[in-house]
Coordinates of C-alpha atoms and ligand atoms in Angstrom, one line a residue:
X288 CA 57.0 196.0 27.1
X289 CA 56.8 196.0 30.8
X290 CA 60.2 195.6 31.5
X291 CA 61.2 198.4 29.0
X292 CA 58.4 200.8 30.7
X293 CA 59.8 200.0 34.2
X294 CA 63.3 200.7 33.5
X295 CA 62.7 204.2 31.8
X296 CA 63.9 207.0 34.1
X297 CA 63.6 210.8 34.1
X298 CA 65.7 213.9 34.2
X299 CA 63.9 217.1 34.5
X300 CA 60.7 215.8 32.9
X301 CA 62.8 214.0 30.1
X302 CA 62.8 210.1 29.6
X303 CA 65.9 208.4 29.8
X304 CA 66.6 204.9 29.5
X305 CA 69.4 203.8 31.8
X306 CA 70.1 200.6 29.9
X307 CA 73.8 198.9 29.6
X308 CA 75.3 198.8 26.0
X309 CA 74.0 195.5 25.0
X310 CA 70.4 196.4 26.0
X311 CA 70.7 199.2 23.9
X312 CA 71.8 197.5 21.0
X313 CA 69.4 194.8 21.3
X314 CA 66.6 197.5 21.4
X315 CA 68.0 198.7 18.1
X316 CA 68.2 195.5 16.7
X317 CA 64.4 194.5 17.3
X318 CA 63.8 197.7 15.3
X319 CA 65.8 196.7 12.4
X320 CA 64.2 193.5 12.3
X321 CA 60.6 194.6 12.5
X322 CA 61.4 197.7 10.6
X323 CA 59.6 199.7 13.1
X324 CA 60.9 203.1 13.2
X325 CA 63.1 204.0 16.3
X326 CA 64.5 207.4 17.1
X327 CA 67.6 207.3 19.2
X328 CA 68.9 210.4 21.3
X329 CA 71.8 210.8 23.7
X330 CA 71.0 213.4 26.0
X331 CA 73.3 215.6 28.1
X332 CA 72.5 218.2 30.8
X333 CA 72.9 220.9 28.0
X334 CA 70.4 219.1 25.9
X335 CA 68.0 218.9 28.8
X336 CA 67.9 222.5 29.4
X337 CA 67.8 223.4 25.7
X338 CA 64.8 221.2 25.9
X339 CA 63.2 223.0 28.9
X340 CA 63.7 226.3 26.6
X341 CA 62.4 224.9 23.4
X342 CA 59.0 222.9 23.9
X343 CA 59.5 221.5 20.5
X344 CA 62.6 219.7 21.5
X345 CA 61.2 218.6 24.8
X346 CA 58.3 217.0 23.0
X347 CA 60.5 215.2 20.4
X348 CA 62.4 213.6 23.3
X349 CA 59.7 212.6 25.2
X350 CA 58.5 210.6 22.0
X351 CA 61.8 209.4 21.6
X352 CA 61.9 205.4 22.0
X353 CA 65.4 205.3 23.0
X354 CA 67.1 207.7 24.9
X355 CA 70.8 207.1 26.2
X356 CA 72.5 208.8 29.1
X357 CA 75.2 210.7 27.5
X358 CA 77.1 213.2 29.9
X359 CA 78.1 213.2 33.6
X360 CA 75.4 215.6 34.5
X361 CA 72.7 213.3 33.4
X362 CA 74.3 210.2 35.1
X363 CA 74.6 212.1 38.3
X364 CA 71.1 213.1 38.2
X365 CA 70.2 209.7 37.5
X366 CA 72.2 208.5 40.5
X367 CA 70.6 210.8 42.8
X368 CA 67.4 208.9 42.1
X369 CA 69.2 205.8 42.9
X370 CA 69.5 204.2 39.4
X371 CA 72.9 202.6 39.0
X372 CA 73.9 203.8 35.4
X373 CA 76.8 204.3 33.4
X374 CA 77.6 206.8 30.8
X375 CA 77.3 206.0 27.4
X376 CA 78.8 208.4 25.2
X377 CA 77.0 209.4 21.8
X378 CA 80.3 208.8 19.8
X379 CA 81.0 205.4 21.5
X380 CA 77.4 204.2 20.9
X381 CA 78.2 205.3 17.1
X382 CA 80.9 203.1 17.1
X383 CA 79.3 200.2 18.8
X384 CA 76.2 200.7 16.3
X385 CA 78.6 200.4 13.3
X386 CA 80.2 197.0 14.7
X387 CA 76.5 195.8 15.3
X388 CA 75.6 196.8 11.7
X389 CA 78.3 195.1 10.2
X390 CA 77.6 192.1 11.8
X391 CA 73.9 192.1 10.8
X392 CA 74.6 193.5 7.2
X393 CA 72.7 196.9 8.0
X394 CA 73.4 199.7 6.0
X395 CA 74.3 203.1 7.3
X396 CA 73.6 206.8 6.0
X397 CA 75.8 209.4 7.3
X398 CA 74.1 212.8 7.1
X399 CA 75.7 216.1 8.1
X400 CA 78.8 217.9 9.1
X401 CA 81.1 219.9 7.1
X402 CA 81.9 218.8 3.4
X403 CA 84.4 215.9 3.7
X404 CA 84.1 215.2 7.3
X405 CA 81.3 212.5 6.8
X406 CA 83.4 210.9 4.1
X407 CA 86.4 210.8 6.2
X408 CA 84.3 209.4 9.4
X409 CA 82.8 206.7 7.0
X410 CA 86.3 205.6 6.1
X411 CA 87.5 205.5 9.6
X412 CA 84.4 203.4 10.4
X413 CA 85.1 200.8 7.5
X414 CA 88.7 200.7 8.5
X415 CA 87.6 199.7 12.2
X416 CA 84.8 197.5 10.7
X417 CA 85.7 195.6 7.5
X418 CA 82.5 194.9 5.6
X419 CA 80.5 197.9 7.1
X420 CA 78.0 199.1 4.4
X421 CA 77.9 202.7 3.8
X422 CA 74.5 203.7 1.9
X423 CA 75.2 207.1 1.4
X424 CA 77.0 210.2 2.7
X425 CA 75.8 213.9 2.4
X426 CA 77.2 217.1 4.3
X427 CA 75.1 219.1 6.4
X428 CA 75.6 222.4 4.7
X429 CA 72.6 222.2 2.0
X430 CA 70.7 225.3 1.1
X431 CA 67.0 225.3 1.7
X432 CA 66.2 225.1 -1.6
X433 CA 68.0 221.7 -2.0
X434 CA 66.5 220.2 0.9
X435 CA 64.0 218.0 -1.1
X436 CA 66.9 216.7 -3.3
X437 CA 68.9 215.7 -0.3
X438 CA 65.7 213.7 0.9
X439 CA 65.2 212.2 -2.5
X440 CA 69.0 211.1 -2.4
X441 CA 68.7 209.3 1.0
X442 CA 65.3 207.7 -0.1
X443 CA 67.0 206.1 -2.9
X444 CA 69.8 204.5 -0.9
X445 CA 67.4 202.9 1.3
X446 CA 69.2 202.7 4.4
X447 CA 68.6 200.8 7.5
X448 CA 70.1 203.5 9.8
X449 CA 70.7 207.2 9.5
X450 CA 73.0 208.9 11.6
X451 CA 72.5 212.9 11.5
X452 CA 75.3 215.3 12.6
X453 CA 73.5 218.6 12.2
X454 CA 73.7 219.8 15.9
X455 CA 71.1 220.1 18.9
X456 CA 68.0 220.7 18.0
X457 CA 68.4 220.7 14.4
X458 CA 69.0 217.2 14.0
X459 CA 66.6 216.0 16.5
X460 CA 63.7 218.1 14.8
X461 CA 65.0 216.8 11.1
X462 CA 64.6 213.4 12.3
X463 CA 61.1 213.9 13.8
X464 CA 59.9 215.6 10.4
X465 CA 61.5 212.9 8.0
X466 CA 62.6 209.7 9.3
X467 CA 59.1 208.1 8.8
X468 CA 58.7 209.3 5.5
X469 CA 61.9 208.1 4.4
X470 CA 60.9 204.6 5.9
X471 CA 64.4 204.5 7.8
X472 CA 64.0 202.0 10.7
X473 CA 66.6 203.7 13.0
X474 CA 67.6 207.4 13.0
X475 CA 70.0 208.7 15.6
X476 CA 71.4 212.3 16.2
X477 CA 74.9 212.3 16.6
X478 CA 76.2 216.0 17.1
X479 CA 79.8 216.5 16.5
X480 CA 80.5 212.2 16.4
X481 CA 81.6 212.6 12.7
X482 CA 84.2 215.5 13.7
X483 CA 85.7 213.1 16.3
X484 CA 85.7 210.0 13.8
X485 CA 87.4 212.0 11.4
X486 CA 89.9 213.3 13.9
X487 CA 88.9 217.1 13.5
X488 CA 88.0 217.3 17.1
X489 CA 89.9 215.5 19.5
X490 CA 88.1 213.3 22.4
X491 CA 89.3 213.9 25.9
X492 CA 92.0 211.4 27.1
X493 CA 91.0 208.5 29.1
X494 CA 92.1 209.8 32.4
X495 CA 89.8 212.9 31.8
X496 CA 86.9 210.7 31.0
X497 CA 87.2 208.7 34.0
X498 CA 87.4 212.0 36.2
X499 CA 84.1 213.0 34.5
X500 CA 85.8 216.0 32.6
X501 CA 85.0 215.1 29.1
X502 CA 83.1 218.5 29.2
X503 CA 86.2 220.3 30.7
X504 CA 88.3 219.1 27.7
X505 CA 85.5 219.9 25.1
X506 CA 85.4 223.7 26.8
X507 CA 89.1 223.7 26.1
X508 CA 89.2 222.6 22.7
X509 CA 86.1 224.8 21.8
X510 CA 86.1 227.7 24.2
X511 CA 83.0 229.3 22.6
X512 CA 80.9 226.8 24.4
X513 CA 81.7 228.6 27.5
X514 CA 78.8 230.9 27.5
X515 CA 76.3 228.1 26.6
X516 CA 77.7 225.9 29.3
X517 CA 78.0 228.5 32.1
X518 CA 74.5 229.6 31.2
X519 CA 72.8 226.1 31.4
X520 CA 74.9 223.8 33.6
X521 CA 74.5 225.5 37.0
X522 CA 70.8 225.8 36.6
X523 CA 70.9 222.1 35.5
X524 CA 72.1 221.1 38.9
X525 CA 70.0 223.3 40.6
X526 CA 66.7 222.2 38.9
X527 CA 67.9 218.7 39.5
X528 CA 68.6 219.1 43.3
X529 CA 65.4 220.9 43.9
X530 CA 63.5 218.2 42.5
X531 CA 65.0 215.6 44.6
X532 CA 64.4 217.9 47.6
X533 CA 60.6 218.1 46.8
X534 CA 60.3 214.3 46.0
X535 CA 62.1 213.8 49.6
X536 CA 59.8 216.0 51.1
X537 CA 56.6 214.7 49.5
Ligands
UDP174 N1 76.5 221.1 11.2 C1 76.0 220.8 10.0 N2 75.1 221.7 9.4 C2 74.9 223.0 10.1 C3 75.3 223.4 11.4 C4 76.1 222.2 11.8 O1 76.3 219.8 9.6 O2 74.3 223.7 9.5 C5 77.3 220.1 11.9 C6 78.8 220.4 12.2 O3 79.5 220.4 11.2 C7 79.1 219.3 13.4 C8 77.6 219.1 13.9 O4 76.6 219.6 13.1 O5 79.6 218.5 12.9 C9 77.3 219.6 15.3 O6 78.1 219.3 16.2 P1 78.2 220.1 17.6 O7 79.2 219.2 18.8 O8 78.2 221.4 17.7 O9 76.9 219.4 18.3 P2 76.1 219.6 19.6 O10 76.0 217.9 20.0 O11 77.1 220.3 20.5 O12 74.8 220.1 19.2

């Protein structure tokens, strides 16, 4: 417990666990073993800024057991504070989690994305991990009146892990509201990961990832993100730098 608490850092008042992949997976493993609920969030600069504007999202992230630094902005902010962390992209973590679940016989439910996308993503994950147990699949475009049927269907499959692709902040709020009642030990918001596994969205080439330009590739593929990014990322950098200056002055 002491070690976990010591390792927790923060970005703009939000917790981040600067853990390596193996440590993050073993944290997940503890919760699968003890069947104690664990929520996993992968945080980037955009999400941090969303949490600033949305107190409910901020509170959920503050009460999240595993917050993984996903995004160069968050890693940059942590490094300014002297943390030696590497970025662990959410989509990569999903891949590792699938491998981990295959080895341990843990069953995964895929919830969210457009009809058919999660099926394709599940097929790709099974190809990569022969023997992976998919507990169930459901797209993310149900009507409000279908919500209780969706919950019943998930409950019946008794998954160990649920991956929720409904976009930020809906997926975080959905998990916070339903995970415990569904009795699912591990729940993770995965954003556009199913679209990437299903190859509906392409991942930035390795060289761009190495240069920390994954965000630029995303922008090129999904130009509608421009307004959202331009409105939040410079402000994120400004707030982080101001925080560092204040800490140094104190
Ligand atoms: N999505 C969904 N239901 C909705 C709205 C969105 O299932 O009502 C899915 C969408 O198809 C996509 C994911 O949620 O697979 C959101 O991906 P995005 O990359 O936009 O997420 P972000 O990480 O930017 O929030």
